Amino acid sequence: MTKAWMIDELAHAGPEHLDAAFVAGFDRKQGYPDPAPDLAAFREHGVGRASTVVDLGAGTGRLTLAAAPHVGRVVAVDVSPAMLALLRERAAKAGLANVECVQAGFLSYEHAGPPADAVYTRNALHQLPDFWKALALERIAKLLRPGGVLRLRDLIFDFPPDEAEAVLDDWLDDAAADPSRGYTREDFAEHLRTEFSTFRWLLEPMLTAAGFTIVTASFERSVYGAYTCVKA
Ligand SMILES: C[S@@+](CC[C@H](N)C(=O)[O-])C[C@H]1O[C@@H](n2cnc3c(N)ncnc32)[C@H](O)[C@@H]1O
């Protein structure tokens, strides 16, 4: 899409994700969560040796690198050159010849080759305001084959607006103290001020409008959502 009203995805990527020093410490800060439940969700939906997986907002490649030994092709897509540089280096070091890195965003990635069997995206869709999330989800549906699976994880709010203060205060109270080992109170506050996490009750109709059936949805702390969806 090359319209004058098109959002600049790089400008919305989160400045820290473009900073090589932040990227170098990213996995430690993330705590590098276990990809096993995500890979299991893929397997349950038929993703195997011949499958193509697209990892959107792949970052340093937590899911890409874990999935690559089990599937045919992984396309790791990210707007950040710094993230992709580290991911490329890691894929090469691990001898994963089936990983392709593409610098693009949710709204600009053009999928080439057979339709994807699975799309993964974790903690990246919230970089886009809701209007753009809806367009991004529709683009994701288009690059998947019918029956293909979307595994979506993000900071998504599972509470009504009048509970926001209590839930979010509680969340911030449990933030990490050491910024090198986790997201701090200030990181979470900045997320709330400058990024676009949305409510569950807004996101789910967007998934449905894009043509997805929600198969599972689970939440931690009413803040961290994980969805498995299938394209009808
Ligand atoms: C918090 S990181 C998550 C990385 C990885 N998915 C993970 O779970 O470790 C968010 C990633 O999304 C990327 N990103 C931000 N906006 C994006 C967009 N519009 N399209 C694609 N990637 C984007 C950032 O560059 C960053 O690598």
Tab-separated table of N, CA and C and ligand atoms in Angstrom, residues 9-10 12-14 17-18 26-27 30 33 55-62 77-80 83 104-107 120-124 126-128 183, ligand 1:
chain	number	residue	atom	x	y	z
A	9	GLU	N	5.637	2.549	9.611
A	9	GLU	CA	5.800	1.461	10.593
A	9	GLU	C	7.127	1.555	11.349
A	10	LEU	N	8.158	2.048	10.673
A	10	LEU	CA	9.453	2.174	11.342
A	10	LEU	C	9.370	3.217	12.457
A	12	HIS	N	6.896	3.810	14.194
A	12	HIS	CA	6.069	3.261	15.273
A	12	HIS	C	6.653	1.970	15.843
A	13	ALA	N	7.885	1.648	15.455
A	13	ALA	CA	8.426	0.326	15.827
A	13	ALA	C	8.878	0.257	17.279
A	14	GLY	N	8.941	1.419	17.941
A	14	GLY	CA	9.533	1.462	19.284
A	14	GLY	C	11.012	1.750	19.090
A	17	HIS	N	13.844	-0.756	19.690
A	17	HIS	CA	14.014	-1.935	18.828
A	17	HIS	C	14.948	-1.657	17.654
A	18	LEU	N	15.252	-0.387	17.435
A	18	LEU	CA	16.137	-0.015	16.331
A	18	LEU	C	17.561	0.232	16.834
A	26	PHE	N	18.490	-7.720	24.486
A	26	PHE	CA	17.043	-7.951	24.403
A	26	PHE	C	16.609	-9.282	25.036
A	27	ASP	N	17.337	-10.359	24.749
A	27	ASP	CA	16.889	-11.679	25.237
A	27	ASP	C	16.930	-11.735	26.756
A	30	GLN	N	14.009	-9.822	28.037
A	30	GLN	CA	12.767	-10.571	27.775
A	30	GLN	C	12.594	-11.769	28.696
A	33	PRO	N	11.212	-16.292	26.830
A	33	PRO	CA	10.174	-17.272	27.181
A	33	PRO	C	10.238	-18.549	26.340
A	55	ASP	N	7.063	-15.451	10.764
A	55	ASP	CA	7.179	-14.860	12.108
A	55	ASP	C	7.203	-13.340	11.927
A	56	LEU	N	6.119	-12.677	12.287
A	56	LEU	CA	5.990	-11.233	12.036
A	56	LEU	C	6.378	-10.430	13.278
A	57	GLY	N	7.336	-9.525	13.118
A	57	GLY	CA	7.905	-8.831	14.280
A	57	GLY	C	8.782	-9.823	15.019
A	58	ALA	N	9.646	-10.487	14.250
A	58	ALA	CA	10.394	-11.659	14.753
A	58	ALA	C	11.411	-11.305	15.824
A	59	GLY	N	11.856	-10.056	15.863
A	59	GLY	CA	12.839	-9.657	16.875
A	59	GLY	C	14.127	-10.449	16.713
A	60	THR	N	14.672	-10.930	17.831
A	60	THR	CA	15.940	-11.668	17.780
A	60	THR	C	15.728	-13.133	17.403
A	61	GLY	N	14.480	-13.528	17.150
A	61	GLY	CA	14.235	-14.833	16.551
A	61	GLY	C	13.920	-15.968	17.504
A	62	ARG	N	13.432	-15.646	18.674
A	62	ARG	CA	13.098	-16.694	19.645
A	62	ARG	C	12.286	-17.813	18.992
A	77	VAL	N	10.190	-11.783	9.689
A	77	VAL	CA	9.909	-10.434	9.176
A	77	VAL	C	10.013	-9.450	10.331
A	78	ASP	N	10.739	-8.375	10.121
A	78	ASP	CA	10.807	-7.332	11.154
A	78	ASP	C	11.160	-6.014	10.475
A	79	VAL	N	10.682	-4.923	11.042
A	79	VAL	CA	11.030	-3.606	10.487
A	79	VAL	C	12.422	-3.164	10.929
A	80	SER	N	12.951	-3.772	11.961
A	80	SER	CA	14.202	-3.286	12.543
A	80	SER	C	15.435	-3.948	11.932
A	83	MET	N	17.491	-5.769	14.727
A	83	MET	CA	16.948	-7.077	15.125
A	83	MET	C	17.303	-8.124	14.076
A	104	ALA	N	10.618	-5.778	6.722
A	104	ALA	CA	9.293	-5.283	6.321
A	104	ALA	C	8.420	-5.238	7.567
A	105	GLY	N	7.219	-4.702	7.401
A	105	GLY	CA	6.310	-4.607	8.529
A	105	GLY	C	5.026	-5.374	8.269
A	106	PHE	N	4.136	-5.373	9.261
A	106	PHE	CA	2.831	-6.022	9.113
A	106	PHE	C	2.117	-5.515	7.856
A	107	LEU	N	2.320	-4.221	7.576
A	107	LEU	CA	1.531	-3.580	6.523
A	107	LEU	C	2.255	-3.517	5.185
A	120	TYR	N	3.132	-16.506	13.159
A	120	TYR	CA	3.361	-16.266	14.574
A	120	TYR	C	3.634	-14.783	14.745
A	121	THR	N	3.089	-14.204	15.765
A	121	THR	CA	3.490	-12.841	16.099
A	121	THR	C	3.360	-12.635	17.599
A	122	ARG	N	4.448	-12.174	18.202
A	122	ARG	CA	4.438	-11.995	19.657
A	122	ARG	C	4.937	-10.597	20.023
A	123	ASN	N	4.137	-9.904	20.796
A	123	ASN	CA	4.510	-8.606	21.371
A	123	ASN	C	4.945	-7.596	20.318
A	124	ALA	N	4.307	-7.625	19.169
A	124	ALA	CA	4.652	-6.692	18.095
A	124	ALA	C	3.418	-5.949	17.567
A	126	HIS	N	1.001	-4.682	18.988
A	126	HIS	CA	0.614	-3.510	19.791
A	126	HIS	C	1.348	-2.237	19.361
A	127	GLN	N	2.332	-2.372	18.473
A	127	GLN	CA	3.009	-1.165	17.982
A	127	GLN	C	2.085	-0.366	17.062
A	128	LEU	N	1.023	-1.010	16.575
A	128	LEU	CA	0.120	-0.337	15.637
A	128	LEU	C	-1.183	0.069	16.323
A	183	TYR	N	11.337	-5.920	32.141
A	183	TYR	CA	10.704	-4.624	31.907
A	183	TYR	C	10.362	-3.992	33.254
B	1	LIG	C1	9.012	-6.616	21.778
B	1	LIG	S1	9.732	-7.126	20.282
B	1	LIG	C2	9.197	-8.822	20.169
B	1	LIG	C3	10.117	-9.671	19.341
B	1	LIG	C4	9.771	-11.138	19.264
B	1	LIG	N1	8.501	-11.343	18.593
B	1	LIG	C5	9.754	-11.770	20.645
B	1	LIG	O1	8.694	-12.177	21.095
B	1	LIG	O2	10.830	-11.875	21.260
B	1	LIG	C6	8.770	-6.299	19.023
B	1	LIG	C7	9.367	-6.479	17.636
B	1	LIG	O3	8.416	-6.005	16.683
B	1	LIG	C8	9.111	-5.265	15.695
B	1	LIG	N2	8.119	-4.357	15.075
B	1	LIG	C9	7.649	-3.195	15.536
B	1	LIG	N3	6.731	-2.692	14.698
B	1	LIG	C10	6.610	-3.570	13.680
B	1	LIG	C11	5.816	-3.611	12.499
B	1	LIG	N4	4.949	-2.635	12.203
B	1	LIG	N5	5.952	-4.658	11.668
B	1	LIG	C12	6.823	-5.659	11.966
B	1	LIG	N6	7.625	-5.668	13.056
B	1	LIG	C13	7.504	-4.647	13.909
B	1	LIG	C14	10.223	-4.575	16.457
B	1	LIG	O4	11.267	-4.150	15.623
B	1	LIG	C15	10.642	-5.690	17.427
B	1	LIG	O5	11.615	-6.508	16.861
